[in-house]
Short mmCIF file of C-alpha atoms in Angstrom, two decimals:
data_model
loop_
_atom_site.label_atom_id
_atom_site.label_comp_id
_atom_site.label_asym_id
_atom_site.label_seq_id
_atom_site.Cartn_x
_atom_site.Cartn_y
_atom_site.Cartn_z
CA MET A 1 201.30 -156.39 -6.78
CA ASN A 2 203.68 -159.06 -8.10
CA GLU A 3 204.09 -160.12 -11.74
CA LEU A 4 204.96 -163.82 -11.39
CA VAL A 5 207.16 -165.99 -13.56
CA ALA A 6 206.92 -169.80 -13.71
CA GLY A 7 207.99 -171.19 -10.34
CA GLY A 8 207.44 -167.92 -8.51
CA ASN A 9 205.11 -167.67 -5.53
CA VAL A 10 203.27 -165.04 -3.55
CA PRO A 11 201.42 -165.08 -0.19
CA LEU A 12 197.65 -164.82 -0.46
CA PRO A 13 195.44 -162.63 1.73
CA ASP A 14 193.00 -164.22 4.16
CA GLY A 15 189.63 -165.12 2.72
CA ALA A 16 188.42 -166.02 -0.73
CA VAL A 17 190.57 -165.26 -3.76
CA THR A 18 189.50 -165.27 -7.40
CA LEU A 19 191.54 -166.41 -10.38
CA ARG A 20 190.44 -165.19 -13.82
CA VAL A 21 191.62 -166.10 -17.31
CA PRO A 22 189.77 -164.10 -19.98
CA GLY A 23 189.50 -165.47 -23.49
CA PRO A 24 188.34 -168.65 -25.31
CA PHE A 25 189.32 -170.97 -22.47
CA ASP A 26 187.79 -173.34 -19.92
CA LEU A 27 189.10 -173.50 -16.37
CA SER A 28 189.27 -176.61 -14.17
CA VAL A 29 190.21 -177.14 -10.53
CA ILE A 30 191.76 -180.15 -8.79
CA VAL A 31 191.65 -180.30 -4.98
CA THR A 32 194.20 -182.59 -3.33
CA GLY A 33 195.89 -183.34 -0.04
CA ASP A 34 199.61 -183.67 0.62
CA SER A 35 199.65 -186.90 -1.43
CA GLY A 36 198.86 -184.95 -4.59
CA LYS A 37 195.88 -187.22 -5.32
CA VAL A 38 192.17 -186.47 -5.19
CA ALA A 39 190.03 -188.07 -2.49
CA GLY A 40 187.09 -188.58 -4.84
CA ASP A 41 185.31 -187.32 -7.93
CA ALA A 42 184.03 -184.21 -6.13
CA ASP A 43 187.63 -182.95 -5.97
CA PHE A 44 187.66 -182.39 -9.74
CA VAL A 45 185.77 -179.19 -10.64
CA PHE A 46 185.02 -178.32 -14.25
CA TYR A 47 182.16 -176.81 -16.25
CA ASN A 48 179.90 -179.87 -15.78
CA GLN A 49 180.64 -180.02 -12.03
CA PRO A 50 181.25 -176.36 -11.22
CA ALA A 51 181.56 -176.40 -7.44
CA THR A 52 182.91 -178.28 -4.46
CA ALA A 53 183.59 -177.31 -0.87
CA GLY A 54 185.78 -174.18 -0.98
CA ALA A 55 186.03 -173.88 -4.78
CA ARG A 56 183.56 -172.60 -7.35
CA LEU A 57 183.84 -172.15 -11.11
CA GLN A 58 181.79 -169.52 -12.89
CA GLY A 59 182.59 -168.64 -16.48
CA ASP A 60 186.21 -167.48 -16.74
CA THR A 61 186.67 -167.17 -12.97
CA VAL A 62 187.52 -169.60 -10.17
CA THR A 63 186.89 -168.62 -6.54
CA VAL A 64 188.88 -170.48 -3.87
CA ASP A 65 188.44 -170.15 -0.10
CA GLY A 66 191.01 -172.23 1.76
CA ARG A 67 188.96 -172.02 4.96
CA ARG A 68 186.08 -173.92 3.36
CA LEU A 69 187.96 -176.71 1.59
CA ARG A 70 187.20 -180.29 2.61
CA ALA A 71 189.10 -181.79 5.55
CA GLY A 72 192.61 -182.82 4.54
CA ALA A 73 192.79 -180.56 1.47
CA SER A 74 196.09 -178.67 1.27
CA ARG A 75 196.44 -177.82 -2.43
CA VAL A 76 194.24 -176.46 -5.22
CA THR A 77 195.59 -176.71 -8.77
CA VAL A 78 194.05 -174.60 -11.54
CA ALA A 79 194.22 -175.82 -15.16
CA VAL A 80 193.28 -174.01 -18.37
CA SER A 81 192.18 -175.68 -21.61
CA PRO A 82 190.69 -174.48 -24.91
CA ALA A 83 186.93 -173.92 -24.98
CA GLU A 84 186.91 -175.88 -28.22
CA PRO A 85 188.34 -179.30 -27.33
CA GLY A 86 191.45 -180.49 -29.13
CA THR A 87 192.56 -176.99 -30.18
CA PRO A 88 196.27 -176.49 -29.45
CA LEU A 89 196.71 -173.65 -26.97
CA GLY A 90 199.39 -172.20 -29.25
CA ARG A 91 196.67 -171.23 -31.73
CA LEU A 92 194.76 -169.17 -29.16
CA PRO A 93 195.41 -165.77 -27.58
CA ARG A 94 198.06 -165.51 -24.88
CA ILE A 95 196.96 -166.90 -21.52
CA ALA A 96 196.94 -164.25 -18.81
CA LEU A 97 196.03 -165.10 -15.21
CA GLN A 98 194.73 -162.40 -12.88
CA VAL A 99 194.46 -163.09 -9.13
CA HIS A 100 192.29 -160.90 -6.92
CA GLY A 101 191.81 -160.93 -3.18
CA PRO A 102 188.82 -159.94 -1.02
CA GLY A 103 187.32 -156.67 -2.15
CA GLY A 104 188.62 -157.13 -5.68
CA ARG A 105 192.21 -156.02 -4.93
CA LEU A 106 194.66 -157.28 -7.56
CA VAL A 107 197.18 -159.60 -5.88
CA THR A 108 199.26 -160.83 -8.80
CA ARG A 109 199.38 -161.63 -12.50
CA PHE A 110 200.99 -164.52 -14.36
CA THR A 111 201.52 -164.82 -18.10
CA PRO A 112 203.05 -168.25 -18.77
CA PRO A 113 205.36 -168.91 -21.74
CA ARG A 114 203.26 -169.38 -24.85
CA PRO A 115 202.30 -173.08 -25.28
CA ASP A 116 202.68 -174.84 -28.61
CA ARG A 117 200.77 -178.07 -29.26
CA GLU A 118 199.64 -178.53 -25.64
CA THR A 119 195.88 -178.74 -25.11
CA VAL A 120 195.86 -178.07 -21.36
CA LEU A 121 198.13 -176.09 -19.05
CA LEU A 122 198.52 -176.41 -15.29
CA LEU A 123 198.45 -172.70 -14.61
CA ALA A 124 198.87 -172.22 -10.85
CA GLU A 125 198.51 -173.94 -7.51
CA ILE A 126 197.25 -172.58 -4.22
CA TYR A 127 198.91 -174.41 -1.33
CA ARG A 128 198.86 -174.31 2.43
CA ARG A 129 201.97 -172.93 4.11
CA GLY A 130 201.75 -172.91 7.90
CA ALA A 131 198.56 -171.13 8.90
CA GLY A 132 198.24 -169.31 5.57
CA TRP A 133 198.06 -169.94 1.84
CA LYS A 134 200.36 -169.10 -1.04
CA LEU A 135 200.04 -169.20 -4.82
CA ARG A 136 202.74 -170.67 -7.09
CA ALA A 137 202.86 -170.05 -10.84
CA LEU A 138 203.25 -173.29 -12.83
CA GLY A 139 202.89 -173.31 -16.62
CA GLN A 140 203.16 -177.10 -17.12
CA GLY A 141 201.58 -178.29 -20.39
CA TYR A 142 199.86 -181.54 -21.41
CA ALA A 143 199.31 -182.69 -24.99
CA ASP A 144 196.54 -185.19 -24.14
CA GLY A 145 194.08 -182.74 -22.63
CA LEU A 146 192.28 -182.91 -19.30
CA ALA A 147 192.30 -186.70 -19.39
CA GLY A 148 196.07 -186.70 -18.81
CA VAL A 149 195.80 -184.13 -16.03
CA ALA A 150 192.99 -186.04 -14.33
CA ARG A 151 194.92 -189.31 -14.38
CA ASP A 152 198.01 -187.70 -12.86
CA PHE A 153 195.86 -186.49 -9.98
CA GLY A 154 194.20 -189.87 -9.41
CA VAL A 155 190.87 -189.37 -11.21
CA ASP A 156 189.50 -192.34 -13.19
CA VAL A 157 188.82 -191.30 -16.76
CA ALA A 158 186.82 -193.20 -19.36
CA GLU A 159 188.20 -192.37 -22.80
CA ASP A 160 185.94 -191.76 -25.76
CA GLU A 161 186.34 -190.74 -29.36
CA ALA A 162 185.87 -187.06 -28.66
CA THR A 163 189.04 -186.91 -26.55
CA ARG A 164 191.16 -187.16 -29.69
CA PRO A 165 192.05 -183.84 -31.34
CA SER A 166 190.13 -183.36 -34.57
CA ALA A 167 191.44 -181.75 -37.71
CA GLY A 168 189.29 -178.68 -37.12
CA GLY A 169 185.72 -178.14 -35.93
CA PRO A 170 182.75 -178.99 -38.13
CA VAL A 171 181.41 -176.22 -40.36
CA ALA A 172 177.67 -175.69 -40.66
CA ALA A 173 176.35 -174.41 -43.95
CA GLY A 174 175.67 -170.73 -43.58
CA ALA A 175 176.71 -170.71 -39.93
CA GLY A 176 180.49 -170.77 -39.83
CA PRO A 177 182.25 -173.14 -37.41
CA THR A 178 179.95 -175.01 -35.05
CA PRO A 179 181.55 -175.17 -31.57
CA ARG A 180 182.33 -178.75 -30.61
CA ALA A 181 181.01 -177.79 -27.25
CA THR A 182 181.76 -180.90 -25.24
CA PRO A 183 185.19 -181.18 -23.60
CA ALA A 184 185.08 -184.95 -23.42
CA GLY A 185 187.63 -187.29 -21.86
CA VAL A 186 187.09 -185.73 -18.44
CA PRO A 187 185.15 -187.46 -15.68
CA GLN A 188 181.46 -186.76 -15.78
CA PRO A 189 179.58 -185.71 -12.68
CA TYR A 190 179.20 -189.05 -10.95
CA ARG A 191 179.91 -188.33 -7.32
CA PRO A 192 180.11 -191.41 -5.06
CA SER A 193 179.75 -191.08 -1.33
CA HIS A 194 183.05 -191.77 0.34
CA PRO A 195 183.59 -194.47 2.94
CA SER A 196 182.37 -193.97 6.45
CA ARG A 197 184.29 -196.52 8.48
CA PRO A 198 182.41 -197.97 11.46
CA SER A 199 183.97 -198.46 14.84
CA PRO A 200 185.00 -202.06 15.61
CA GLY A 201 182.74 -204.41 17.48
CA LEU A 202 179.46 -203.58 15.71
CA PRO A 203 177.26 -206.48 14.59
CA ALA A 204 177.87 -207.77 11.10
CA VAL A 205 175.35 -207.56 8.25
CA ALA A 206 174.60 -210.61 6.14
CA PRO A 207 176.73 -210.50 2.97
CA SER A 208 173.87 -210.48 0.49
CA GLY A 209 171.76 -208.14 -1.59
CA ALA A 210 168.53 -209.32 0.04
CA PRO A 211 165.76 -206.72 0.15
CA ALA A 212 165.67 -206.79 3.94
CA PRO A 213 167.44 -203.38 4.25
CA GLY A 214 164.39 -201.78 2.63
CA ASP A 215 162.19 -202.83 5.56
CA GLY A 216 163.94 -200.41 7.89
CA PHE A 217 165.11 -197.99 5.20
CA LEU A 218 161.79 -196.93 3.70
CA PRO A 219 160.06 -195.55 6.84
CA LEU A 220 163.18 -193.53 7.69
CA VAL A 221 163.60 -191.93 4.28
CA ASN A 222 159.90 -191.22 3.94
CA ALA A 223 159.91 -189.53 7.34
CA ALA A 224 162.79 -187.33 6.17
CA ARG A 225 160.95 -186.59 2.93
CA ALA A 226 157.76 -185.71 4.78
CA SER A 227 159.64 -183.21 6.94
CA ALA A 228 160.86 -181.53 3.73
CA GLY A 229 157.39 -181.52 2.15
CA ALA A 230 158.27 -184.22 -0.41
CA PRO A 231 155.87 -187.09 -1.20
CA PRO A 232 156.82 -190.62 -0.14
CA VAL A 233 158.74 -192.98 -2.39
CA SER A 234 157.94 -196.67 -2.80
CA LEU A 235 160.27 -199.64 -3.07
CA ASP A 236 160.71 -201.00 -6.58
CA ALA A 237 161.77 -204.62 -7.04
CA ARG A 238 163.74 -203.88 -10.24
CA LEU A 239 165.75 -201.12 -8.56
CA THR A 240 166.29 -203.33 -5.51
CA ALA A 241 167.60 -206.17 -7.68
CA ALA A 242 170.00 -203.82 -9.48
CA ALA A 243 171.14 -202.36 -6.16
CA GLY A 244 171.72 -205.84 -4.74
CA ALA A 245 173.83 -206.99 -7.67
CA HIS A 246 175.86 -203.78 -7.56
CA ALA A 247 176.42 -203.86 -3.79
CA ALA A 248 177.58 -207.47 -4.05
CA GLY A 249 180.02 -206.53 -6.80
CA MET A 250 181.48 -203.69 -4.74
CA ALA A 251 181.81 -205.92 -1.69
CA ALA A 252 183.60 -208.62 -3.72
CA ARG A 253 186.13 -206.06 -4.97
CA ALA A 254 186.22 -204.04 -1.72
CA THR A 255 185.81 -200.78 -3.62
CA LEU A 256 183.19 -198.11 -4.24
CA SER A 257 182.52 -197.76 -7.95
CA SER A 258 179.70 -197.07 -10.37
CA GLN A 259 181.02 -199.75 -12.73
CA HIS A 260 181.29 -203.53 -12.63
CA PRO A 261 184.71 -204.99 -13.60
CA ASP A 262 183.25 -206.02 -16.97
CA GLY A 263 182.59 -202.35 -17.73
CA THR A 264 178.84 -202.46 -17.11
CA SER A 265 177.66 -199.32 -15.36
CA LEU A 266 175.11 -199.14 -12.58
CA TYR A 267 172.76 -197.30 -14.95
CA GLN A 268 173.05 -199.99 -17.63
CA ARG A 269 172.22 -202.55 -14.96
CA VAL A 270 169.04 -200.62 -14.05
CA VAL A 271 167.86 -200.40 -17.67
CA ALA A 272 168.73 -204.05 -18.37
CA GLY A 273 166.60 -204.99 -15.36
CA GLY A 274 163.54 -203.50 -17.03
CA TYR A 275 163.39 -200.04 -15.42
CA ALA A 276 163.43 -197.26 -18.04
CA TYR A 277 163.94 -194.00 -16.15
CA LEU A 278 163.59 -190.30 -16.62
CA ALA A 279 165.45 -189.35 -13.45
CA ILE A 280 168.10 -191.35 -11.61
CA GLY A 281 170.16 -190.88 -8.47
CA GLU A 282 172.42 -193.15 -6.49
CA GLN A 283 174.22 -193.40 -3.16
CA LEU A 284 177.22 -195.71 -2.88
CA VAL A 285 178.56 -195.94 0.66
CA SER A 286 180.71 -198.31 2.68
CA GLY A 287 180.68 -198.57 6.44
CA PRO A 288 177.21 -198.20 7.99
CA ARG A 289 176.02 -201.38 9.73
CA SER A 290 172.26 -200.89 9.69
CA PRO A 291 169.61 -199.15 7.59
CA ALA A 292 169.34 -196.46 10.28
CA ASP A 293 173.09 -195.79 10.14
CA PHE A 294 172.99 -195.67 6.35
CA VAL A 295 170.09 -193.20 6.26
CA GLU A 296 171.74 -191.05 8.93
CA TYR A 297 174.93 -190.99 6.88
CA CYS A 298 173.08 -190.03 3.70
CA LEU A 299 171.15 -187.25 5.43
CA SER A 300 174.36 -185.81 6.89
CA GLY A 301 175.78 -184.87 3.48
CA GLU A 302 174.52 -181.88 1.52
CA GLU A 303 174.27 -183.66 -1.81
CA SER A 304 173.21 -187.08 -0.56
CA GLY A 305 170.66 -185.46 1.74
CA ARG A 306 169.27 -183.53 -1.20
CA THR A 307 168.84 -186.84 -3.05
CA VAL A 308 166.87 -188.37 -0.15
CA ARG A 309 164.55 -185.34 0.02
CA SER A 310 164.21 -184.70 -3.73
CA ARG A 311 160.65 -184.38 -5.03
CA THR A 312 161.90 -185.67 -8.39
CA TYR A 313 162.04 -189.33 -7.35
CA THR A 314 159.08 -191.68 -6.93
CA HIS A 315 160.82 -195.08 -6.52
CA VAL A 316 163.80 -196.39 -4.57
CA GLY A 317 165.74 -199.63 -4.31
CA VAL A 318 168.32 -200.39 -1.63
CA ALA A 319 170.65 -203.25 -0.78
CA CYS A 320 173.83 -204.01 1.12
CA ALA A 321 176.54 -206.67 1.05
CA ALA A 322 179.51 -207.42 3.27
CA GLY A 323 182.97 -208.22 1.98
CA ALA A 324 183.96 -211.84 2.61
CA ARG A 325 187.43 -210.90 3.87
CA SER A 326 187.14 -207.41 5.32
CA GLY A 327 183.58 -207.60 6.63
CA ASP A 328 183.07 -203.99 5.45
CA VAL A 329 179.48 -203.35 4.43
CA TYR A 330 178.77 -201.84 1.01
CA TRP A 331 175.48 -200.09 0.33
CA THR A 332 173.73 -199.11 -2.89
CA ALA A 333 170.59 -196.98 -2.96
CA LEU A 334 168.95 -196.21 -6.30
CA TRP A 335 166.41 -193.39 -6.65
CA ALA A 336 164.43 -193.03 -9.85
CA THR A 337 161.38 -191.77 -11.67
CA PRO A 338 160.08 -193.97 -14.51
CA PHE A 339 160.25 -192.77 -18.08
CA SER A 340 157.07 -191.44 -19.65
CA ARG A 341 156.36 -189.50 -22.81
CA GLN A 342 154.78 -186.75 -20.76
CA GLY A 343 157.80 -186.57 -18.46
CA LEU A 344 160.17 -186.39 -21.42
CA ALA A 345 158.13 -183.57 -22.94
CA GLU A 346 158.17 -181.70 -19.63
CA TRP A 347 161.95 -181.99 -19.35
CA ALA A 348 162.44 -180.82 -22.95
CA SER A 349 160.14 -177.87 -22.25
CA ALA A 350 162.14 -177.04 -19.12
CA VAL A 351 165.41 -177.04 -21.08
CA LEU A 352 163.85 -174.75 -23.68
CA ARG A 353 162.45 -172.44 -20.99
CA LEU A 354 165.78 -172.19 -19.14
CA THR A 355 167.65 -171.65 -22.40
CA ASN A 356 165.28 -168.86 -23.40
CA ALA A 357 165.66 -167.24 -19.99
CA GLU A 358 169.40 -166.97 -20.68
CA ARG A 359 168.74 -165.51 -24.13
CA THR A 360 166.22 -163.02 -22.77
CA ALA A 361 168.69 -161.90 -20.11
CA ALA A 362 171.21 -161.28 -22.91
CA GLY A 363 168.71 -159.24 -24.91
CA LEU A 364 168.12 -161.95 -27.53
CA ARG A 365 164.90 -163.29 -29.01
CA PRO A 366 163.71 -166.59 -27.54
CA LEU A 367 164.01 -169.82 -29.49
CA ALA A 368 160.93 -171.65 -30.73
CA SER A 369 160.48 -175.36 -30.18
CA ASP A 370 161.09 -177.28 -33.40
CA PRO A 371 159.59 -180.79 -33.70
CA LEU A 372 161.98 -181.88 -36.47
CA LEU A 373 165.07 -180.74 -34.55
CA THR A 374 163.59 -182.47 -31.50
CA VAL A 375 163.38 -185.76 -33.40
CA ALA A 376 167.03 -185.44 -34.43
CA ALA A 377 168.18 -184.41 -30.93
CA GLN A 378 166.25 -187.24 -29.27
CA GLY A 379 167.68 -189.70 -31.74
CA HIS A 380 171.23 -188.58 -31.02
CA SER A 381 170.85 -188.91 -27.25
CA ALA A 382 169.44 -192.42 -27.69
CA ASP A 383 172.11 -193.31 -30.24
CA MET A 384 174.94 -192.30 -27.89
CA ILE A 385 173.64 -194.85 -25.38
CA ALA A 386 172.86 -197.56 -27.94
CA ARG A 387 176.27 -197.39 -29.62
CA ALA A 388 178.28 -196.42 -26.54
CA PHE A 389 179.87 -193.20 -27.78
CA TYR A 390 179.87 -189.58 -26.66
CA SER A 391 180.56 -187.17 -29.48
CA HIS A 392 179.02 -184.79 -31.98
CA THR A 393 180.22 -187.21 -34.67
CA SER A 394 178.45 -190.58 -34.70
CA PRO A 395 180.38 -193.81 -35.40
CA ASP A 396 179.21 -193.74 -39.03
CA GLY A 397 180.46 -190.18 -39.51
CA GLY A 398 177.14 -188.40 -39.07
CA GLU A 399 177.33 -184.75 -37.97
CA PRO A 400 174.64 -182.50 -36.40
CA TRP A 401 173.53 -181.05 -39.74
CA HIS A 402 173.27 -184.54 -41.22
CA ARG A 403 170.91 -185.56 -38.41
CA ALA A 404 168.85 -182.37 -38.79
CA SER A 405 168.51 -182.86 -42.54
CA ALA A 406 167.58 -186.53 -42.16
CA ALA A 407 164.76 -185.50 -39.82
CA GLY A 408 163.43 -183.15 -42.48
CA SER A 409 164.75 -179.83 -41.16
CA THR A 410 165.54 -177.11 -43.70
CA HIS A 411 167.45 -174.78 -41.38
CA ARG A 412 170.67 -173.56 -42.99
CA ALA A 413 172.51 -172.87 -39.73
CA ILE A 414 172.86 -175.78 -37.30
CA GLY A 415 174.61 -175.98 -33.93
CA GLU A 416 174.68 -178.66 -31.25
CA ASN A 417 175.40 -178.96 -27.52
CA ILE A 418 175.69 -182.33 -25.83
CA ALA A 419 176.24 -183.29 -22.21
CA CYS A 420 176.10 -186.41 -20.06
CA GLY A 421 175.73 -187.10 -16.36
CA GLN A 422 173.57 -184.13 -15.38
CA ARG A 423 170.41 -185.15 -13.56
CA THR A 424 167.98 -182.27 -14.22
CA PRO A 425 167.24 -179.65 -16.90
CA ALA A 426 168.47 -176.91 -14.58
CA GLU A 427 171.75 -178.71 -13.99
CA VAL A 428 172.46 -179.29 -17.66
CA VAL A 429 171.63 -175.75 -18.77
CA ASP A 430 173.73 -174.34 -15.93
CA GLY A 431 176.63 -176.55 -17.04
CA TRP A 432 176.32 -175.43 -20.65
CA MET A 433 176.19 -171.77 -19.62
CA ASN A 434 179.40 -172.19 -17.62
CA SER A 435 181.32 -173.35 -20.71
CA PRO A 436 182.17 -170.74 -23.36
CA GLY A 437 181.58 -173.09 -26.30
CA HIS A 438 178.16 -174.21 -25.13
CA ARG A 439 177.19 -170.68 -24.08
CA ALA A 440 178.09 -169.36 -27.55
CA ASN A 441 175.54 -171.72 -29.09
CA ILE A 442 172.84 -170.81 -26.56
CA LEU A 443 173.41 -167.09 -27.10
CA LYS A 444 173.95 -167.11 -30.86
CA PRO A 445 171.69 -164.38 -32.30
CA SER A 446 171.15 -166.15 -35.64
CA PHE A 447 169.59 -169.26 -34.07
CA THR A 448 165.80 -169.19 -34.02
CA HIS A 449 164.71 -172.75 -33.16
CA LEU A 450 165.67 -175.54 -30.76
CA GLY A 451 165.15 -179.26 -30.40
CA VAL A 452 165.95 -181.05 -27.12
CA GLY A 453 166.79 -184.71 -26.62
CA PHE A 454 167.27 -186.77 -23.46
CA ALA A 455 167.90 -190.46 -22.80
CA GLY A 456 168.71 -192.41 -19.63
CA GLY A 457 171.22 -195.26 -19.48
CA GLY A 458 174.74 -195.86 -20.75
CA SER A 459 177.94 -195.36 -18.79
CA ALA A 460 177.12 -191.82 -17.59
CA GLY A 461 173.45 -192.34 -16.74
CA THR A 462 171.96 -189.42 -18.68
CA TYR A 463 172.61 -188.02 -22.16
CA TRP A 464 171.37 -184.61 -23.31
CA THR A 465 171.31 -182.97 -26.74
CA GLN A 466 170.42 -179.44 -27.85
CA LEU A 467 170.09 -179.00 -31.61
CA PHE A 468 169.84 -175.38 -32.75
CA GLY A 469 168.57 -174.13 -36.10
CA GLY A 470 168.52 -170.79 -37.82
#
């Protein structure tokens, strides 16, 4: 067993290896090729997007299997950041990395020099060397958090207020510090499909967002859904119009993106078109030349195929457009379920049920649904969309306990979790449980009640709030 110093390296055994950093930290993983840049959003793994091909994050441990990484991947960089965003790493316990091979055998340890004001540290990188893999100890610090790391590796990051270090976490009356349990400033889990380039000589598609693609698209996707036991979806004109405008915008810029150049997101376009949704999914693809090719491409991917077959969605809109210069065809498919009060109540109940399952497993009493906390939580999710922010602190300075009190709650202890981008209750609770700050709120013994809020729209598509009381 080697004790590494910064810059040192060690060969890794064949198979999956695990990297663990105990303590009040969050781990993140960046998968790159020889260029040092990610190939897409799925290459950035963090608590809200805890897995990609060959890498999985669970609590304080990252598991990496070089044999299962995506094609072209040759390097996996592991970063560590404080569980409470904005906290300088120098204020926290010493970072100590443990690396284990198959069977749990300890391979190496690395204790980097103690950081000072840095808020994220590139801890180690696993890299391909010949037919095998090696690990190099790094210890490179960043003062601007995961946003700076993500940019250096080629990930687009939308800044928000919560990325700026605060002068200490908020304190709830009678509860001690409330974890600011949202490491913001990192990309949320929007995962675009990556280009599938057609072979030359195929017939061109008309460069428009006309609804014609739906004529061939719908029977194919409903056949795939039927084979999976899912009910059919129907075409929705509002979703089709939003898909057409978005596909045309991507074709004009020759790029796959969830945002228009003016900053308008695909999800804002859907809501502005008159479709208020509870569930939303999208597929952005360039290359296929026909509806059949597009559906085949979507069904070939694990995640995109799961979207096609999901029982969650009831409506779909699809459109394509060809670039005027390149002739490349850009596709947008939008999958959705319309908003309803009953659906919102069912999702809130599911979040409560999943949260209580985690508490029960930890030997804690379940939380009771609280209508006043629910009003405050729902208002905060809607407010984050309406005023385009993502933070525990609203633009007018309101904090979680202010919102609870304004709703009429008399709980003395208040805590809050927020998240954006997750598409289902299971996904958001799983993400919260894989982040120490969020998990601490969920498993806090003194909390007795919970309110859940959800709203669709904004730049990330979905906004979730848990408001705890005790």
